[in-house]
mmCIF file of C-alpha atoms in Angstrom:
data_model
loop_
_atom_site.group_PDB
_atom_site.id
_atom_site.type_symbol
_atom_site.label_atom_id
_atom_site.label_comp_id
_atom_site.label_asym_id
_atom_site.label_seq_id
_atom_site.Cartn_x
_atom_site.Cartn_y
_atom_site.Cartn_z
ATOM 1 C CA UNK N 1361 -24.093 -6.520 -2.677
ATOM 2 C CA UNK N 1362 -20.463 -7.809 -3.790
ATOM 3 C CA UNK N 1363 -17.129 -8.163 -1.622
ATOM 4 C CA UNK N 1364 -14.174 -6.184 -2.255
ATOM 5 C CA UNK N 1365 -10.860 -6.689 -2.512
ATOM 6 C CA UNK N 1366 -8.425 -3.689 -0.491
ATOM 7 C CA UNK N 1367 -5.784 -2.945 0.269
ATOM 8 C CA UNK N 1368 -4.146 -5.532 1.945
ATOM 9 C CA UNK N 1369 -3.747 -7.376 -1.049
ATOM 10 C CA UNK N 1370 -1.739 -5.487 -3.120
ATOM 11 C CA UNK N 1371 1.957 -6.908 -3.340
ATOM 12 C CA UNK N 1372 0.871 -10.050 -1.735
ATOM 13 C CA UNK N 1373 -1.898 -11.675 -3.999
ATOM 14 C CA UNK N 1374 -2.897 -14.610 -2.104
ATOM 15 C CA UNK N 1375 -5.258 -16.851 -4.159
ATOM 16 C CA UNK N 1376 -6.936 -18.901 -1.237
ATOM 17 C CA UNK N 1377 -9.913 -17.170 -1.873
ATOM 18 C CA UNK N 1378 -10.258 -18.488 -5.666
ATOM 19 C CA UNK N 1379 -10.991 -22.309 -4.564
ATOM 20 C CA UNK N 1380 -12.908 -21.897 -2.835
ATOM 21 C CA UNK N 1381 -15.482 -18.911 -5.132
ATOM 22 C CA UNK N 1382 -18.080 -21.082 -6.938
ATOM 23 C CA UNK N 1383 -18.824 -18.016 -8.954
ATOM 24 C CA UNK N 1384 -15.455 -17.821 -10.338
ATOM 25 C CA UNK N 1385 -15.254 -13.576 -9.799
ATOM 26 C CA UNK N 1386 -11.820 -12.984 -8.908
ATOM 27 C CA UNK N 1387 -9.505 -11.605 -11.743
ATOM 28 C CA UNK N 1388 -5.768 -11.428 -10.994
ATOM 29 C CA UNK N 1389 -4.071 -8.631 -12.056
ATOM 30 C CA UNK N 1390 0.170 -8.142 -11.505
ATOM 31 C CA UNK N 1391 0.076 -7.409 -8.018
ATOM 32 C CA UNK N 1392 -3.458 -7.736 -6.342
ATOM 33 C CA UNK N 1393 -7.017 -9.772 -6.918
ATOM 34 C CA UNK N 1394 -10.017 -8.098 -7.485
ATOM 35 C CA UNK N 1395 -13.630 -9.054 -7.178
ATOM 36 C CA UNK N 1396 -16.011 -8.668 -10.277
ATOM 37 C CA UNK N 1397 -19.123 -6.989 -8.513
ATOM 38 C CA UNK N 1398 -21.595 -8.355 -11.807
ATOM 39 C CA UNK N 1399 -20.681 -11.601 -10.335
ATOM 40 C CA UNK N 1400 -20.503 -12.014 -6.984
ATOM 41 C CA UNK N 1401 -22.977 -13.739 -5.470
ATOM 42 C CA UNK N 1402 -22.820 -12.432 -1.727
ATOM 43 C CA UNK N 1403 -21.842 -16.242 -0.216
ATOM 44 C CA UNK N 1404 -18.794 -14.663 2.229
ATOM 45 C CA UNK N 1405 -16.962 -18.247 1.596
ATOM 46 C CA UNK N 1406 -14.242 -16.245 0.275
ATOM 47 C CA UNK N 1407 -13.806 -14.016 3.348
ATOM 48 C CA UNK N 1408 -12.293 -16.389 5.713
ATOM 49 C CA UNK N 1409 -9.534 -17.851 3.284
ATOM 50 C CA UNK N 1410 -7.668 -14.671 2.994
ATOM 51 C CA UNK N 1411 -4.368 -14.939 5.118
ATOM 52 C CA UNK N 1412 -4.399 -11.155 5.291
ATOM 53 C CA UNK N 1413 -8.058 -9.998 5.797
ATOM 54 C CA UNK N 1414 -8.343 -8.004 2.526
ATOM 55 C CA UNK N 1415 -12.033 -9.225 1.368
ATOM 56 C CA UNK N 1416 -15.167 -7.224 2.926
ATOM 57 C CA UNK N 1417 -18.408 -7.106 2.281
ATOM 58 C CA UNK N 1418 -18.927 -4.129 0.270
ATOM 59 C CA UNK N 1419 -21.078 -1.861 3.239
ATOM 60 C CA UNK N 1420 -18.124 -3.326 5.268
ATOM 61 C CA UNK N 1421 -15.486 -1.486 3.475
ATOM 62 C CA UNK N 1422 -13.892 0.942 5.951
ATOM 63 C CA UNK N 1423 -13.938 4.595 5.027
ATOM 64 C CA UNK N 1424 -10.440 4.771 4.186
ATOM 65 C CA UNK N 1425 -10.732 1.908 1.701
ATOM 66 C CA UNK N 1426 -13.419 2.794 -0.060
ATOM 67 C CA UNK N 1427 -11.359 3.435 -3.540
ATOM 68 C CA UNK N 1428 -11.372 -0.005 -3.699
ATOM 69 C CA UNK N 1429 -15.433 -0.485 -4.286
ATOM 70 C CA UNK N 1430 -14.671 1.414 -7.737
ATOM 71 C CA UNK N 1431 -11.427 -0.169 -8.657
ATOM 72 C CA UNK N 1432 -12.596 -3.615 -7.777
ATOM 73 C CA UNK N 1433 -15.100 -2.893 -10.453
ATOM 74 C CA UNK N 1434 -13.225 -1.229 -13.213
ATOM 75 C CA UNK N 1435 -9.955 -3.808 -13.080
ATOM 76 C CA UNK N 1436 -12.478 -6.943 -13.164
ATOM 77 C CA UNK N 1437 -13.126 -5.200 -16.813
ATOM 78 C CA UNK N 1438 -9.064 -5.279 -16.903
ATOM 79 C CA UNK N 1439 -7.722 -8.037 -15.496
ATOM 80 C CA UNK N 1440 -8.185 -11.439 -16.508
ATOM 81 C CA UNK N 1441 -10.316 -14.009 -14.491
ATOM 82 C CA UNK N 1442 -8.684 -16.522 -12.474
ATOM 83 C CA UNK N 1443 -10.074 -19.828 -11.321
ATOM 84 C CA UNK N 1444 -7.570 -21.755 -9.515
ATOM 85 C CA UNK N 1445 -5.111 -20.670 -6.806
ATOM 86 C CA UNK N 1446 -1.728 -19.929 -7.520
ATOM 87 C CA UNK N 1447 1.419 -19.317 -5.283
ATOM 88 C CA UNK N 1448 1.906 -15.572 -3.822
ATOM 89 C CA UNK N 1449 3.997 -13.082 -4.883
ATOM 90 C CA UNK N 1450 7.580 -13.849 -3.944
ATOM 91 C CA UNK N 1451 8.245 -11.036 -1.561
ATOM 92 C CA UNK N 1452 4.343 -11.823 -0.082
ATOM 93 C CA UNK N 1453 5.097 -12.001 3.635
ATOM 94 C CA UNK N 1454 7.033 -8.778 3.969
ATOM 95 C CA UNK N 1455 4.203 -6.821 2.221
ATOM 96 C CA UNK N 1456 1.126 -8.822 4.374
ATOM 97 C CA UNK N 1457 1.175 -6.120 7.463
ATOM 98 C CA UNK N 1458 2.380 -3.617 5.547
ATOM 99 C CA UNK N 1459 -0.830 -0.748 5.355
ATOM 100 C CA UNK N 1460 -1.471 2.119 2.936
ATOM 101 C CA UNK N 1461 -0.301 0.201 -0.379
ATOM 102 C CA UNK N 1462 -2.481 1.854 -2.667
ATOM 103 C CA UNK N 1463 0.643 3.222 -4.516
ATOM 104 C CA UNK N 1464 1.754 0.034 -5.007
ATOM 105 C CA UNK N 1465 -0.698 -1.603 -7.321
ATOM 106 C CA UNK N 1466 0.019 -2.010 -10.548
ATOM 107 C CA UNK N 1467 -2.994 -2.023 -13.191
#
């Protein structure tokens, strides 16, 4: 079972999570992080870092979110791998609380 990247992300693109992954299976795209399912190893370490509670465990993902189980997949084919954190997006704390931002992510 992976973890999965949702919704919460998008427009804010935290990076805490990638220090601390020793799998290296988050992939950054322009606007949100996803989680390469082929490499996830199930350790959770990941879940706690995220300033705005966007990483479940994949049977965690709430019914409304479950998009995200397939596009964590197909844009970890897409977006390039990243292994060390970076800053947020510049306009990050006005989109954390901000919910249903699925139209919002850019691929």
């Amino acid at each position: 079972m992976a973890h999965v990247v949702t919704d919460s992300c998008i427009r804010c693109r935290y990076t805490d999570c990638v220090d601390v992954c020793p799998v290296d299976c988050f992939h950054a795209g322009p606007n949100f992080l996803v989680i390469d399912p082929e490499e996830c190893i199930d350790c959770a370490v990941c879940i706690p870092e995220c300033p705005v509670d966007a990483i479940r465990a994949e049977d965690d993902v709430p019914a409304d979110q479950s998009a995200f189980i397939g596009i964590n997949a197909e844009l970890a084919r897409v977006f390039p791998a990243i292994t060390a954190r970076e800053a947020p997006l510049p306009d990050a704390e006005r989109w954390a609380q901000v919910k249903g931002k699925l139209e919002h992510l850019q691929r």
